[in-house]
Amino acid sequence: MVDDNDDLRWLKAQRPSVEPPDAATTLWARAAVLAHAEQSQQLPHLVAPTAAESRPAARRGLARFLRGRRALAVAAAAAVVAAAGVAAVVGIPHTSDKGLVNSVPTAQAKTLLALSSRVLAAPAPPGDATLVQRTTTLSSRQSTGADLYLDNGHYYYAPTVAGLHDATGVVDYDLKPAIEAAAGVATADPQTARAAFLQAIGSTLYPKVGLPDATRAQQDNYIWITAIDALGAAYGRPEVLAGMLNVLATIDGLTVAHDTYQGRPVLELTLTAHVVPSSPEALRAEAAKATDAGIRRKLLWAAKQRDSHPEAPYTDVETPTLNDQTGALLVYQDDGGGPQAVAAGEGVAVTITYDVSRVAAADYGLR
Amino acid sequence: MPDDSDAAVIARSLADPELFGELFDRHWPAVYRYCRSRAGTDGEDLAAETFRLAFDRRATYELDRPDARPWLLGLATNLIRNHLRSCSRGTRALERLAEAGSVDDPTDTIIERTEAAQLGPTLAQALDGMPSRDRDALLLFAWNDLSYEEVGVALNVPVGTVASRISRARLQLRARLAELGCRPEQTGS
């Protein structure tokens, strides 16, 4: 039957199909806007928006990158790398603490693999969802967030646990491919686990990066940022958490230390990234070679940023702390760029404390 | 004005510019999708440019409008239009039309090649000949579920003007579909 609005329905149906923006593009665009804001306002330093600290976990990875001026450079550089597949600008130093030496786990890696085995052997806590309550402290500001990850892939967010009862808008969490990939490598040897995990996240979360063929430092970086975001969601799902730990055990330069936190034995994982921003000349050279117009523009944009804001190499230290027995994520700390290259007051450290638990989604009226 | 409205965020960002990131987070997907729909892969850059422009113009935002989406889509529309025109300038067809004096601005009623390539042949033919101001109003209305009032905000014209533009555009669209032998109820491309 033809009615008065058939032309509008036809027009709507003709709208070109567009995939949602991927993480790298979003990261690049956000960094571009904030860099512009910084330049326009000549801010002494740039701090992530207050709301960023409490926004859904789906965006936490981005928020972490956008903590400060130094991190902004990483964001732009990482986005360019992600988009163009050029040489890494974010490097993790190769040290004698490599996760694997000729496929043989080092002491650091063995500690993680042992935790992986413990997690896998322990009975799974009851429930069909993982609740992650976060408190983020950034500068003097503090904010909270509650993430509910259902085992069926659905995700809900509210600033507080109480708010979850009113949460609406079922979406699958964006880390779902990483969760599924980790579950598939729970009992694999580390090398096999790494390869399978990279293949999975490379084709789903970071399709523009060419991850399987990227340098080891690039691969390590993507494993790290993905795993850190997924560790909270993985609690209570032994296969997922065990698989994630297997993959983390392959990262070069990762140190693992036994410690205590609030009286409990914990493992402190520490990764120091040496960030070497590309020079404007290098970026322009890459732009000249780029065949994709969009990538060329991004590279030229990044080069222009570097003309006016040259970036010196710097280090960034991230330290997640896990329960030594259950693998539950307890704390995440970032030094905000480290004292080596950061002028007083320029870097912004962040601490996130977690309370993770298994729950029944039905208790929140969610499914 | 609710504390969490877009208007409140924009107001606070005047003193605390980094808060503008919150506006980005809220509206990036919608602006991205709109720009990509109309300008293809170039739309990615145009979407990012929309937020840069929005940041520069945030002081002029009318704070009695809690939802900034129409305003952002309006900025995006202007950027898309300028981009598509710049892509098509210098083409022989346009020059011929200009020389013939058939229209003041030949790009105003021609679906530019870039846009046509993105929209696909059926949609491009259906919209060809429609003045860009009418096309913009129609696509903002049909593709983004904006009300007439919101389209008015986006295009900075009174709501009565929006109504007449959309009405004119729909009449033209129906006639064009009839010429092309497309039945409006056919929703496939």
PDB file of N, CA, C and O in Angstrom, chain A residues 8-36:
ATOM      1  N   LEU A   8       9.709   9.108   1.914  1.00  0.00           N
ATOM      2  CA  LEU A   8      10.684   9.235   3.008  1.00  0.00           C
ATOM      3  C   LEU A   8      11.256   7.879   3.398  1.00  0.00           C
ATOM      4  O   LEU A   8      12.448   7.749   3.676  1.00  0.00           O
ATOM      5  N   ARG A   9      10.386   6.868   3.408  1.00  0.00           N
ATOM      6  CA  ARG A   9      10.884   5.520   3.735  1.00  0.00           C
ATOM      7  C   ARG A   9      11.865   5.050   2.674  1.00  0.00           C
ATOM      8  O   ARG A   9      12.888   4.434   2.966  1.00  0.00           O
ATOM      9  N   TRP A  10      11.539   5.357   1.431  1.00  0.00           N
ATOM     10  CA  TRP A  10      12.441   4.968   0.334  1.00  0.00           C
ATOM     11  C   TRP A  10      13.787   5.671   0.501  1.00  0.00           C
ATOM     12  O   TRP A  10      14.846   5.048   0.384  1.00  0.00           O
ATOM     13  N   LEU A  11      13.709   6.951   0.811  1.00  0.00           N
ATOM     14  CA  LEU A  11      14.941   7.731   0.969  1.00  0.00           C
ATOM     15  C   LEU A  11      15.779   7.203   2.130  1.00  0.00           C
ATOM     16  O   LEU A  11      17.001   7.079   2.038  1.00  0.00           O
ATOM     17  N   LYS A  12      15.132   6.863   3.211  1.00  0.00           N
ATOM     18  CA  LYS A  12      15.821   6.329   4.381  1.00  0.00           C
ATOM     19  C   LYS A  12      16.508   5.007   4.041  1.00  0.00           C
ATOM     20  O   LYS A  12      17.647   4.748   4.458  1.00  0.00           O
ATOM     21  N   ALA A  13      15.799   4.193   3.299  1.00  0.00           N
ATOM     22  CA  ALA A  13      16.354   2.879   2.942  1.00  0.00           C
ATOM     23  C   ALA A  13      17.534   3.003   1.988  1.00  0.00           C
ATOM     24  O   ALA A  13      18.369   2.100   1.898  1.00  0.00           O
ATOM     25  N   GLN A  14      17.605   4.119   1.284  1.00  0.00           N
ATOM     26  CA  GLN A  14      18.687   4.316   0.322  1.00  0.00           C
ATOM     27  C   GLN A  14      19.962   4.852   0.974  1.00  0.00           C
ATOM     28  O   GLN A  14      20.994   4.984   0.309  1.00  0.00           O
ATOM     29  N   ARG A  15      19.871   5.197   2.244  1.00  0.00           N
ATOM     30  CA  ARG A  15      21.051   5.776   2.904  1.00  0.00           C
ATOM     31  C   ARG A  15      22.216   4.785   2.825  1.00  0.00           C
ATOM     32  O   ARG A  15      22.068   3.614   3.187  1.00  0.00           O
ATOM     33  N   PRO A  16      23.370   5.242   2.358  1.00  0.00           N
ATOM     34  CA  PRO A  16      24.510   4.328   2.259  1.00  0.00           C
ATOM     35  C   PRO A  16      24.822   3.685   3.602  1.00  0.00           C
ATOM     36  O   PRO A  16      24.761   4.341   4.637  1.00  0.00           O
ATOM     37  N   SER A  17      25.127   2.423   3.541  1.00  0.00           N
ATOM     38  CA  SER A  17      25.454   1.701   4.767  1.00  0.00           C
ATOM     39  C   SER A  17      26.827   2.145   5.282  1.00  0.00           C
ATOM     40  O   SER A  17      27.795   2.182   4.530  1.00  0.00           O
ATOM     41  N   VAL A  18      26.896   2.500   6.541  1.00  0.00           N
ATOM     42  CA  VAL A  18      28.160   2.963   7.135  1.00  0.00           C
ATOM     43  C   VAL A  18      28.411   2.193   8.426  1.00  0.00           C
ATOM     44  O   VAL A  18      27.545   2.152   9.300  1.00  0.00           O
ATOM     45  N   GLU A  19      29.577   1.594   8.520  1.00  0.00           N
ATOM     46  CA  GLU A  19      29.951   0.912   9.759  1.00  0.00           C
ATOM     47  C   GLU A  19      30.240   1.952  10.838  1.00  0.00           C
ATOM     48  O   GLU A  19      30.688   3.062  10.530  1.00  0.00           O
ATOM     49  N   PRO A  20      29.997   1.647  12.091  1.00  0.00           N
ATOM     50  CA  PRO A  20      30.354   2.598  13.155  1.00  0.00           C
ATOM     51  C   PRO A  20      31.858   2.878  13.124  1.00  0.00           C
ATOM     52  O   PRO A  20      32.640   2.043  12.665  1.00  0.00           O
ATOM     53  N   PRO A  21      32.260   4.050  13.595  1.00  0.00           N
ATOM     54  CA  PRO A  21      33.697   4.367  13.587  1.00  0.00           C
ATOM     55  C   PRO A  21      34.487   3.376  14.442  1.00  0.00           C
ATOM     56  O   PRO A  21      34.021   3.000  15.524  1.00  0.00           O
ATOM     57  N   ASP A  22      35.648   2.952  13.933  1.00  0.00           N
ATOM     58  CA  ASP A  22      36.436   2.015  14.722  1.00  0.00           C
ATOM     59  C   ASP A  22      37.231   2.782  15.792  1.00  0.00           C
ATOM     60  O   ASP A  22      37.279   4.017  15.805  1.00  0.00           O
ATOM     61  N   ALA A  23      37.846   2.020  16.671  1.00  0.00           N
ATOM     62  CA  ALA A  23      38.520   2.639  17.823  1.00  0.00           C
ATOM     63  C   ALA A  23      39.655   3.557  17.389  1.00  0.00           C
ATOM     64  O   ALA A  23      39.836   4.648  17.940  1.00  0.00           O
ATOM     65  N   ALA A  24      40.419   3.141  16.376  1.00  0.00           N
ATOM     66  CA  ALA A  24      41.565   3.944  15.950  1.00  0.00           C
ATOM     67  C   ALA A  24      41.105   5.278  15.370  1.00  0.00           C
ATOM     68  O   ALA A  24      41.701   6.327  15.635  1.00  0.00           O
ATOM     69  N   THR A  25      40.047   5.251  14.562  1.00  0.00           N
ATOM     70  CA  THR A  25      39.544   6.489  13.968  1.00  0.00           C
ATOM     71  C   THR A  25      39.003   7.419  15.045  1.00  0.00           C
ATOM     72  O   THR A  25      39.250   8.628  15.033  1.00  0.00           O
ATOM     73  N   THR A  26      38.270   6.846  15.979  1.00  0.00           N
ATOM     74  CA  THR A  26      37.726   7.655  17.065  1.00  0.00           C
ATOM     75  C   THR A  26      38.852   8.276  17.889  1.00  0.00           C
ATOM     76  O   THR A  26      38.810   9.454  18.237  1.00  0.00           O
ATOM     77  N   LEU A  27      39.848   7.475  18.144  1.00  0.00           N
ATOM     78  CA  LEU A  27      41.000   7.947  18.911  1.00  0.00           C
ATOM     79  C   LEU A  27      41.681   9.104  18.198  1.00  0.00           C
ATOM     80  O   LEU A  27      41.999  10.144  18.793  1.00  0.00           O
ATOM     81  N   TRP A  28      41.882   8.933  16.920  1.00  0.00           N
ATOM     82  CA  TRP A  28      42.534   9.973  16.131  1.00  0.00           C
ATOM     83  C   TRP A  28      41.706  11.257  16.145  1.00  0.00           C
ATOM     84  O   TRP A  28      42.228  12.345  16.387  1.00  0.00           O
ATOM     85  N   ALA A  29      40.402  11.117  15.896  1.00  0.00           N
ATOM     86  CA  ALA A  29      39.556  12.310  15.806  1.00  0.00           C
ATOM     87  C   ALA A  29      39.481  13.030  17.145  1.00  0.00           C
ATOM     88  O   ALA A  29      39.536  14.259  17.223  1.00  0.00           O
ATOM     89  N   ARG A  30      39.374  12.252  18.233  1.00  0.00           N
ATOM     90  CA  ARG A  30      39.300  12.876  19.558  1.00  0.00           C
ATOM     91  C   ARG A  30      40.608  13.597  19.874  1.00  0.00           C
ATOM     92  O   ARG A  30      40.617  14.712  20.395  1.00  0.00           O
ATOM     93  N   ALA A  31      41.700  12.929  19.526  1.00  0.00           N
ATOM     94  CA  ALA A  31      43.001  13.550  19.774  1.00  0.00           C
ATOM     95  C   ALA A  31      43.142  14.838  18.965  1.00  0.00           C
ATOM     96  O   ALA A  31      43.686  15.834  19.448  1.00  0.00           O
ATOM     97  N   ALA A  32      42.632  14.829  17.737  1.00  0.00           N
ATOM     98  CA  ALA A  32      42.729  16.024  16.889  1.00  0.00           C
ATOM     99  C   ALA A  32      41.956  17.183  17.506  1.00  0.00           C
ATOM    100  O   ALA A  32      42.435  18.320  17.537  1.00  0.00           O
ATOM    101  N   VAL A  33      40.778  16.888  18.008  1.00  0.00           N
ATOM    102  CA  VAL A  33      39.958  17.946  18.599  1.00  0.00           C
ATOM    103  C   VAL A  33      40.619  18.483  19.861  1.00  0.00           C
ATOM    104  O   VAL A  33      40.717  19.704  20.068  1.00  0.00           O
ATOM    105  N   LEU A  34      41.099  17.583  20.701  1.00  0.00           N
ATOM    106  CA  LEU A  34      41.709  18.041  21.952  1.00  0.00           C
ATOM    107  C   LEU A  34      43.041  18.747  21.713  1.00  0.00           C
ATOM    108  O   LEU A  34      43.387  19.684  22.425  1.00  0.00           O
ATOM    109  N   ALA A  35      43.768  18.308  20.701  1.00  0.00           N
ATOM    110  CA  ALA A  35      45.008  19.010  20.364  1.00  0.00           C
ATOM    111  C   ALA A  35      44.682  20.420  19.882  1.00  0.00           C
ATOM    112  O   ALA A  35      45.365  21.386  20.231  1.00  0.00           O
ATOM    113  N   HIS A  36      43.625  20.523  19.098  1.00  0.00           N
ATOM    114  CA  HIS A  36      43.199  21.839  18.626  1.00  0.00           C
ATOM    115  C   HIS A  36      42.772  22.702  19.809  1.00  0.00           C
ATOM    116  O   HIS A  36      43.109  23.889  19.877  1.00  0.00           O
TER     117      HIS A  36
END
